[in-house]
PDB file of C-alpha atoms in Angstrom:
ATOM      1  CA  UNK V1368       0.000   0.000   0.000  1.00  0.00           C
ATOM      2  CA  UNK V1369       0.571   3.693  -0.075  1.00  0.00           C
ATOM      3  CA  UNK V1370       3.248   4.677   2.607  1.00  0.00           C
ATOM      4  CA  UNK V1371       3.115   8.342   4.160  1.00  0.00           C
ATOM      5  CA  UNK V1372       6.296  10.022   5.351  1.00  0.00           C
ATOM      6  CA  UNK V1373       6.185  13.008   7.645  1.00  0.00           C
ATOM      7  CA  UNK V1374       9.181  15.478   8.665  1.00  0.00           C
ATOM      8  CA  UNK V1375      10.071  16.280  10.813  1.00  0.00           C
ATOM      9  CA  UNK V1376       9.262  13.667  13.832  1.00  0.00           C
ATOM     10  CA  UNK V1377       9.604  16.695  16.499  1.00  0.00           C
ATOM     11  CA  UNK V1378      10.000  20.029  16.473  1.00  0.00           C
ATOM     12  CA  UNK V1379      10.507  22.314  19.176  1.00  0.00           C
ATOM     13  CA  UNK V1380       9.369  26.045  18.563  1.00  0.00           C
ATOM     14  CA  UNK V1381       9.667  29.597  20.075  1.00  0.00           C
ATOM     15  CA  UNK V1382       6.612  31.527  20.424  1.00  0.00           C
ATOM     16  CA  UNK V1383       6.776  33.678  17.282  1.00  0.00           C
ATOM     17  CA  UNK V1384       8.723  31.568  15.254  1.00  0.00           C
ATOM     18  CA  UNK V1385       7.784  29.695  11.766  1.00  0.00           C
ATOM     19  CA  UNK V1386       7.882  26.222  10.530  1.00  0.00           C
ATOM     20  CA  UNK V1387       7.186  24.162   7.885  1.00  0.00           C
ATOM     21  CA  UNK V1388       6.118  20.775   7.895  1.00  0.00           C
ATOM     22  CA  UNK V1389       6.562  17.724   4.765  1.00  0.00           C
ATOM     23  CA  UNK V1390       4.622  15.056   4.021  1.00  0.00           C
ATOM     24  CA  UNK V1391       5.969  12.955   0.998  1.00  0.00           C
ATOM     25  CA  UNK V1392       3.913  10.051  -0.269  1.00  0.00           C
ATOM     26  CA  UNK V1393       5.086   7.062  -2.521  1.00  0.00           C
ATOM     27  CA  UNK V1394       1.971   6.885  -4.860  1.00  0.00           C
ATOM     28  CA  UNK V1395      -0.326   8.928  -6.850  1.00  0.00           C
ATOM     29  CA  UNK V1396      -3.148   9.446  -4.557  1.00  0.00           C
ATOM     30  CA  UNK V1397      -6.412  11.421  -5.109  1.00  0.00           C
ATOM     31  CA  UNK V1398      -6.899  13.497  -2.129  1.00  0.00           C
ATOM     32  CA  UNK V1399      -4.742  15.288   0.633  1.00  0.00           C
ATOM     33  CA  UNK V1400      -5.802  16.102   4.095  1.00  0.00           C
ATOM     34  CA  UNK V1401      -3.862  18.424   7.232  1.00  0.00           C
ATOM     35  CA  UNK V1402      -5.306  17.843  10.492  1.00  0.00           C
ATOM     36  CA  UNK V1403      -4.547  19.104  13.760  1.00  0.00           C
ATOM     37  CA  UNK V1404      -4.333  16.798  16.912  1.00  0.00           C
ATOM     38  CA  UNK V1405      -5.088  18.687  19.913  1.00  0.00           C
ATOM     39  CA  UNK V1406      -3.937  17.609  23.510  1.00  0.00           C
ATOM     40  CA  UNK V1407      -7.434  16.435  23.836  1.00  0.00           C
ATOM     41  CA  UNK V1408      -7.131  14.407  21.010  1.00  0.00           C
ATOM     42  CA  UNK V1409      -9.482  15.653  18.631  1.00  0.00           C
ATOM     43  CA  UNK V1410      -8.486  15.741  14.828  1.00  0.00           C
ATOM     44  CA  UNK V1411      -8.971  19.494  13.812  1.00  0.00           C
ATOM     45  CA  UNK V1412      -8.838  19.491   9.555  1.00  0.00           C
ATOM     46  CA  UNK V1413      -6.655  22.536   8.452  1.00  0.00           C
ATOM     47  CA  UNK V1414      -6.718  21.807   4.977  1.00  0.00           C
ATOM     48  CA  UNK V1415      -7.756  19.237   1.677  1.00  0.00           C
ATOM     49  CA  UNK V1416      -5.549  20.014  -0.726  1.00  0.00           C
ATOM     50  CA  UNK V1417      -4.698  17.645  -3.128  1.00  0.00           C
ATOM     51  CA  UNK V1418      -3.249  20.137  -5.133  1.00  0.00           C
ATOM     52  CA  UNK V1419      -1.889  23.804  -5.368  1.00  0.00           C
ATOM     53  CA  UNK V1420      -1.945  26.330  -2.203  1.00  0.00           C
ATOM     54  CA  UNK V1421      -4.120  27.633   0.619  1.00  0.00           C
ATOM     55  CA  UNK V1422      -3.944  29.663   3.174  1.00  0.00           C
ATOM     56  CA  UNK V1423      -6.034  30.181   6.124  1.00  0.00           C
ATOM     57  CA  UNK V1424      -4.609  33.302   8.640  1.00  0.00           C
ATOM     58  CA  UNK V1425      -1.625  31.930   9.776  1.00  0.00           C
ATOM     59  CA  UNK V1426      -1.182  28.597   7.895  1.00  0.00           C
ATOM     60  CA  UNK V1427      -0.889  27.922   4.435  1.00  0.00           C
ATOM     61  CA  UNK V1428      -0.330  24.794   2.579  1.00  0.00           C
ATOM     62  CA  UNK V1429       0.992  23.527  -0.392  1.00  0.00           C
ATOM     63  CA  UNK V1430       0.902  20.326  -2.180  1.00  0.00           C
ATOM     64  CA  UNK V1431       2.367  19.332  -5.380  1.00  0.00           C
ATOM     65  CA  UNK V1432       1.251  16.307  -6.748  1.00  0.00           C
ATOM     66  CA  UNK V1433       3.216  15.300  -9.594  1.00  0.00           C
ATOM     67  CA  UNK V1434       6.347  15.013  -7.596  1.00  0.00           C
ATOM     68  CA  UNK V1435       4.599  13.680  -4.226  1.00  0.00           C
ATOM     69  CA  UNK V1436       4.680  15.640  -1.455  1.00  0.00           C
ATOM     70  CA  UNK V1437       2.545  18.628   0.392  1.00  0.00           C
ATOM     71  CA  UNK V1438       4.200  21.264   3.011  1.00  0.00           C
ATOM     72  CA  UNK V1439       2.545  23.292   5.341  1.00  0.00           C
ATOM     73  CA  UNK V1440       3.793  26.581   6.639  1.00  0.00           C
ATOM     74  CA  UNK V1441       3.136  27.634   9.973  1.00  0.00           C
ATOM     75  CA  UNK V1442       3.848  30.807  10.620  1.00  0.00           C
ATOM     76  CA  UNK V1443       3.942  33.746  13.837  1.00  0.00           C
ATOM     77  CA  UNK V1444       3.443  30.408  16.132  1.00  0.00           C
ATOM     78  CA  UNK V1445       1.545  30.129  19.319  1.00  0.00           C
ATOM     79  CA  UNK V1446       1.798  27.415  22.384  1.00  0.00           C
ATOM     80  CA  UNK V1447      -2.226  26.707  21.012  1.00  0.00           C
ATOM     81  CA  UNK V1448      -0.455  25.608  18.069  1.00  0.00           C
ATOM     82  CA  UNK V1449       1.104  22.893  19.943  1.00  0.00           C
ATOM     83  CA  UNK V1450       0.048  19.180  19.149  1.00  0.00           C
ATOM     84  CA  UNK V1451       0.500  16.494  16.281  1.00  0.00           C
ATOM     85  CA  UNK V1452       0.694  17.320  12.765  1.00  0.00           C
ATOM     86  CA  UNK V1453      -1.289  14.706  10.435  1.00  0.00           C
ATOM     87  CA  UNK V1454      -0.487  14.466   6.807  1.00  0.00           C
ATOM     88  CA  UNK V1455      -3.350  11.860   5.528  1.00  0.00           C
ATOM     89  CA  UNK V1456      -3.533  10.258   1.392  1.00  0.00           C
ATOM     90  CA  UNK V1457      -6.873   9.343   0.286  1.00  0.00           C
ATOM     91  CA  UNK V1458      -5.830   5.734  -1.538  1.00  0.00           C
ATOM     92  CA  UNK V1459      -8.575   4.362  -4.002  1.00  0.00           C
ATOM     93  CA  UNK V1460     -11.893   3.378  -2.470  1.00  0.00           C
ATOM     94  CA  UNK V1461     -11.503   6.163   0.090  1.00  0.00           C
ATOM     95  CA  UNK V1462      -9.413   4.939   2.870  1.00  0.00           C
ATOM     96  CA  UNK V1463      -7.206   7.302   4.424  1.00  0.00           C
ATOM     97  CA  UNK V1464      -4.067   6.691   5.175  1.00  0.00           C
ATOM     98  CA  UNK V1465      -1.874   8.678   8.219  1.00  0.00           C
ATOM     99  CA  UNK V1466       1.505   9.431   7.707  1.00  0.00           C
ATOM    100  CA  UNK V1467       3.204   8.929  11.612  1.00  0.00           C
ATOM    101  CA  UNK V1468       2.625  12.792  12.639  1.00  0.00           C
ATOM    102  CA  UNK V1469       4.951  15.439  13.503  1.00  0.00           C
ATOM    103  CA  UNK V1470       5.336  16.372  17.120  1.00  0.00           C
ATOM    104  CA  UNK V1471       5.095  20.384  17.479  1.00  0.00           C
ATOM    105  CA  UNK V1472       6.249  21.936  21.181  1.00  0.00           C
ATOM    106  CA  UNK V1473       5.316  25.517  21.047  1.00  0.00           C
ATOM    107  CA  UNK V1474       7.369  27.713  24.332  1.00  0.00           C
ATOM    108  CA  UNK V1475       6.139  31.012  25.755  1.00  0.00           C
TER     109      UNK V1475
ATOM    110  CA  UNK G 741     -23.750  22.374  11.578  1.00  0.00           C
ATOM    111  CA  UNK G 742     -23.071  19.631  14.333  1.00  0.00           C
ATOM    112  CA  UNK G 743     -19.895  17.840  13.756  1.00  0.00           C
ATOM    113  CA  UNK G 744     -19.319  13.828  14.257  1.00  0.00           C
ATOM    114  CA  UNK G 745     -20.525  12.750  18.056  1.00  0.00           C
ATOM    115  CA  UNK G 746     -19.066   9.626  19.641  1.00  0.00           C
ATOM    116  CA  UNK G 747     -20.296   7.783  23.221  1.00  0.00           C
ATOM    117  CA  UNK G 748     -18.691   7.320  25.396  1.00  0.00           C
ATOM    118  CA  UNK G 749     -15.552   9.187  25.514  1.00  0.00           C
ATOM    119  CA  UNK G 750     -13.932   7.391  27.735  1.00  0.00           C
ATOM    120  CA  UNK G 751     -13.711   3.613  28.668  1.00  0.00           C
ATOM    121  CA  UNK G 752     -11.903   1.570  31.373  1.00  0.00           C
ATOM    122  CA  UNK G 753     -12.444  -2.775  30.862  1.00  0.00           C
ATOM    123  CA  UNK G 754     -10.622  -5.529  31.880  1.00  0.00           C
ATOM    124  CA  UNK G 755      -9.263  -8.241  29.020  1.00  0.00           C
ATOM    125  CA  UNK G 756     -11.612 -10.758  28.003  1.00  0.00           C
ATOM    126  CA  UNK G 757     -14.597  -8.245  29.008  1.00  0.00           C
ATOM    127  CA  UNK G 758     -16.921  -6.736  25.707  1.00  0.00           C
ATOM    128  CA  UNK G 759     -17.192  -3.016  24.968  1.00  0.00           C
ATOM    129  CA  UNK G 760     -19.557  -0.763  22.551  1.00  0.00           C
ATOM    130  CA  UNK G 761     -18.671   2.697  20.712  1.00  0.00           C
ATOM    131  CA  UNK G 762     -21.568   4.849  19.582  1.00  0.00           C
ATOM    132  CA  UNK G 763     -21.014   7.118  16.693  1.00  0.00           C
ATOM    133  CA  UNK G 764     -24.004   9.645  14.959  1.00  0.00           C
ATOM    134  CA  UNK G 765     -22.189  11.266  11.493  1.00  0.00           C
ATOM    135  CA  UNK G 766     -22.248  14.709   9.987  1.00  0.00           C
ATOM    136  CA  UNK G 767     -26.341  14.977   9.063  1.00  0.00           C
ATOM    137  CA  UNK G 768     -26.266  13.769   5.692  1.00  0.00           C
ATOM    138  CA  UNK G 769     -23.051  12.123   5.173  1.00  0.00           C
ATOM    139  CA  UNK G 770     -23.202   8.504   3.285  1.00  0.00           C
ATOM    140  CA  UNK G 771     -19.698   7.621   4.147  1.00  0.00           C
ATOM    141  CA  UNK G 772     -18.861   6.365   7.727  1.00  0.00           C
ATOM    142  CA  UNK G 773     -15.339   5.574   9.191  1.00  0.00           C
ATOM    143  CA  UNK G 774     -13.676   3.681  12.151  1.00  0.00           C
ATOM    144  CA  UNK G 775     -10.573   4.279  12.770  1.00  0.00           C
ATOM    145  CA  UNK G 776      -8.075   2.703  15.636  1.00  0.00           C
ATOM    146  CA  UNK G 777      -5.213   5.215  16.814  1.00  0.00           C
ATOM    147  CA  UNK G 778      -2.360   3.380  19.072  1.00  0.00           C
ATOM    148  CA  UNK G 779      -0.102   5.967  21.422  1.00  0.00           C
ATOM    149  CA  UNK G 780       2.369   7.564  18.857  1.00  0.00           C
ATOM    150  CA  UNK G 781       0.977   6.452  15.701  1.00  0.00           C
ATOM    151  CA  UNK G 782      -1.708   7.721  13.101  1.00  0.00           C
ATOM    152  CA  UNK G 783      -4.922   6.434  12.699  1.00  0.00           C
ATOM    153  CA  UNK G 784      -5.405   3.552  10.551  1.00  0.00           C
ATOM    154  CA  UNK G 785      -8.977   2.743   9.456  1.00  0.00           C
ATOM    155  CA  UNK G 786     -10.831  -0.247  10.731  1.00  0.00           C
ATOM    156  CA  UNK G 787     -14.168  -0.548   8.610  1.00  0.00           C
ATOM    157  CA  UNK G 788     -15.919   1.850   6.642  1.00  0.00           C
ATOM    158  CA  UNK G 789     -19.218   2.141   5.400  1.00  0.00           C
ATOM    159  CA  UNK G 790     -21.607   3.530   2.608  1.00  0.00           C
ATOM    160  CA  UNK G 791     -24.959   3.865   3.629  1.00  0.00           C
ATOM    161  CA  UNK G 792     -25.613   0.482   5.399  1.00  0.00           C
ATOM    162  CA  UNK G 793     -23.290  -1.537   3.343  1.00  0.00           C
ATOM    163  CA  UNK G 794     -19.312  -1.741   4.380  1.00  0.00           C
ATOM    164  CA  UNK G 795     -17.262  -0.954   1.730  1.00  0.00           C
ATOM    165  CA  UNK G 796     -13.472  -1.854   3.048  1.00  0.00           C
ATOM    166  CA  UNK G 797     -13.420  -4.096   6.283  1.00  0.00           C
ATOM    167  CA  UNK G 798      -9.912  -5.766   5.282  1.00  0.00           C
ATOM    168  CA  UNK G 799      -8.372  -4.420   8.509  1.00  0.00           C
ATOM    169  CA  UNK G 800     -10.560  -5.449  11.234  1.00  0.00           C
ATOM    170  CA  UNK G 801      -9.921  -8.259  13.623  1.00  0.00           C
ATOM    171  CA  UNK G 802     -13.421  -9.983  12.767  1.00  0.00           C
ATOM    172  CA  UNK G 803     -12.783 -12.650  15.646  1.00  0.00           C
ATOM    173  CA  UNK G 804     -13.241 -10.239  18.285  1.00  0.00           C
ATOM    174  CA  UNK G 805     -14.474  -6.988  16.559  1.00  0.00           C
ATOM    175  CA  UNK G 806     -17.626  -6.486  14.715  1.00  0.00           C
ATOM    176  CA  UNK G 807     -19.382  -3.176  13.565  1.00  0.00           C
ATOM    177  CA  UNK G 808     -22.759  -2.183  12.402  1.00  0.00           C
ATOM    178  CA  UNK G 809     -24.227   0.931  10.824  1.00  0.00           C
ATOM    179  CA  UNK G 810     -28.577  -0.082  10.889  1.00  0.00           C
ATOM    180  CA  UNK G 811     -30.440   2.771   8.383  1.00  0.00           C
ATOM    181  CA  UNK G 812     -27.346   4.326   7.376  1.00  0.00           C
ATOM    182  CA  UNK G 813     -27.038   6.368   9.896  1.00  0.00           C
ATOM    183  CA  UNK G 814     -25.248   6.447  12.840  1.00  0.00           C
ATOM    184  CA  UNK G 815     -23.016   3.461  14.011  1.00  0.00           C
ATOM    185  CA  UNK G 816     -21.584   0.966  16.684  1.00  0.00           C
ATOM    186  CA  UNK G 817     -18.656  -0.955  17.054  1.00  0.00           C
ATOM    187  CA  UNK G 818     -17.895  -3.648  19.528  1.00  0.00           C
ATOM    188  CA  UNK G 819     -15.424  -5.529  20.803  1.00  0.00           C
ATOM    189  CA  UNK G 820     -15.924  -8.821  22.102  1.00  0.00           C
ATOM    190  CA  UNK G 821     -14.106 -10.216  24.290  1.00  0.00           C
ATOM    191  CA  UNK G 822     -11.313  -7.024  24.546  1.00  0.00           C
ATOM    192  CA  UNK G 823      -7.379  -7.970  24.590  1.00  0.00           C
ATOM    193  CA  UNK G 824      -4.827  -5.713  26.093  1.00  0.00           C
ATOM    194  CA  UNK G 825      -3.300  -4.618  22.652  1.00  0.00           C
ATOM    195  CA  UNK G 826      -7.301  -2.930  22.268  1.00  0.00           C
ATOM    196  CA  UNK G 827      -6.229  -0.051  24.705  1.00  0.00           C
ATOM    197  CA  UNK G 828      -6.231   2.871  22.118  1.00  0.00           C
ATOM    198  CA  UNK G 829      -8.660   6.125  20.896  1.00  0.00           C
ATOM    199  CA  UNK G 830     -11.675   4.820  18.438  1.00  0.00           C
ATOM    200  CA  UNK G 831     -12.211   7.621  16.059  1.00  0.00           C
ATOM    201  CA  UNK G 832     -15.037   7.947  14.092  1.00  0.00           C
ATOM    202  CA  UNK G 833     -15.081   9.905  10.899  1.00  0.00           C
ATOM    203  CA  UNK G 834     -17.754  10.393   7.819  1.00  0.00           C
ATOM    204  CA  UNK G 835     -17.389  12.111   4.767  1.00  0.00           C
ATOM    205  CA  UNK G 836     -20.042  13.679   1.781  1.00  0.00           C
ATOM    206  CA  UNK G 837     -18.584  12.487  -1.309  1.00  0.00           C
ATOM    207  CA  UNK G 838     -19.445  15.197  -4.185  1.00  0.00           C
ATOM    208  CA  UNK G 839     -17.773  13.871  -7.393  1.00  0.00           C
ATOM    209  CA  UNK G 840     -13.893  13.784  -6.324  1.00  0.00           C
ATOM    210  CA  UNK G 841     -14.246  15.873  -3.028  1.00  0.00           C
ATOM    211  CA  UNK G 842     -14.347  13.985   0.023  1.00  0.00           C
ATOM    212  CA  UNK G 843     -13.351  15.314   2.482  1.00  0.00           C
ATOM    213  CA  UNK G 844     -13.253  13.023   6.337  1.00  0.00           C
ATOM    214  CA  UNK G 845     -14.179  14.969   9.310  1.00  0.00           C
ATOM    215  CA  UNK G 846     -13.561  13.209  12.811  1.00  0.00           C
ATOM    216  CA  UNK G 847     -15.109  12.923  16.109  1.00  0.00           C
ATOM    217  CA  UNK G 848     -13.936  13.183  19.102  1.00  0.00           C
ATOM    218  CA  UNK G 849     -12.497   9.922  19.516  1.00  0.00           C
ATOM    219  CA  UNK G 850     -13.458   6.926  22.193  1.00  0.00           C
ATOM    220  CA  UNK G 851     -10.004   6.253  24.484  1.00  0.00           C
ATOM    221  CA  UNK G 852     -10.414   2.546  25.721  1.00  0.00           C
ATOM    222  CA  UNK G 853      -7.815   1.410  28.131  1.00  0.00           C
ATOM    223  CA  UNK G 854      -7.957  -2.185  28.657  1.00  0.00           C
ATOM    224  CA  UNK G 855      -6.249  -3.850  32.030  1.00  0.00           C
TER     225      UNK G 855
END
């Protein structure tokens, strides 16, 4: 099947600071989802995007998918921003498949 | 527009005993997900639905779990008896396919812990 790479694993931010996250994927793929995974645990979507840019305040995304991979750009960031990043490929048939997350620390 | 609601939220059970999920989907959305998410990994889906009928069940233990969606609406899945490797969030997610859009959204998630 499909296999979802995220980088980076952690990442460790000041408040204020930017980022940008990757999520490569080994197959074409006909969707793109961002989420969001709060302390609480809830999946927040950010973005579908399984192609070209959006934005949306202070994160944007980008995803090009002729050479497999999406990016998204956090910028000015905030300790609410803290939490797991979740890349996710829609495979045929519909199932979605999670790339491991990345691990965001955001410090006053 | 109410999101994806899941019952209980959280679940304590010893191995060996059985255990139900509830889930009620987005108000009009055909599709309907389970997913299992282990500590420190991503989801990965478990059974998922269309209307009444499952579509993709590949990935789910069918000797101890089952799942059930009556009038295409909302959902249950149970498992029977639990094992200690069960102890992780059940998320719930449904989708409103419109040509190639379809986009999941998720519930809040069931976290069993089983001793």
């Amino acid at each position: 099947g499909i296999q979802v790479e995220q980088s980076p694993p952690d990442l460790i931010l000041q408040e204020g600071a930017n980022s940008t996250l990757r999520c490569n994927f080994s197959d074409s793929v006909n969707n793109l989802q961002w989420f969001h995974q709060n302390p609480w645990g809830q999946l927040i979507n950010l973005f579908y995007i399984p192609s070209g840019t959006k934005q949306n305040g202070r994160l944007s995304a980008t995803t090009v998918a002729t050479e497999r991979y999406s990016l998204l750009y956090i910028s000015s960031s905030q300790t609410t921003d803290s939490g797991v990043y979740f890349c996710a490929v829609e495979e045929y048939g519909n199932k979605l498949v999670f790339g491991a997350g990345t691990i965001l620390r955001v410090k006053s | 527009e109410a999101g994806v609601a899941q019952s209980p939220r959280y679940k304590i059970i010893e191995k060996r005993q059985s255990v139900a999920f509830w889930c009620n989907p987005i108000s009009g959305h055909a599709t309907l997900y389970w997913y299992q998410q282990i500590l420190g990994q991503g989801p990965k889906l478990l059974i998922q639905f269309q209307n009444n009928g499952v579509v993709d069940d590949s990935q789910l233990p069918k000797d101890r779990f089952s799942a059930e969606r009556l009038k295409g609406v909302d959902s249950t899945l149970k498992i029977q008896p639990a094992k200690l490797e069960d102890s992780a969030v059940y998320l719930c997610a449904s989708s409103l396919r419109q040509g190639p859009y379809n986009e999941q959204f998720f519930g809040p998630g069931t976290r069993l812990t089983v001793l």
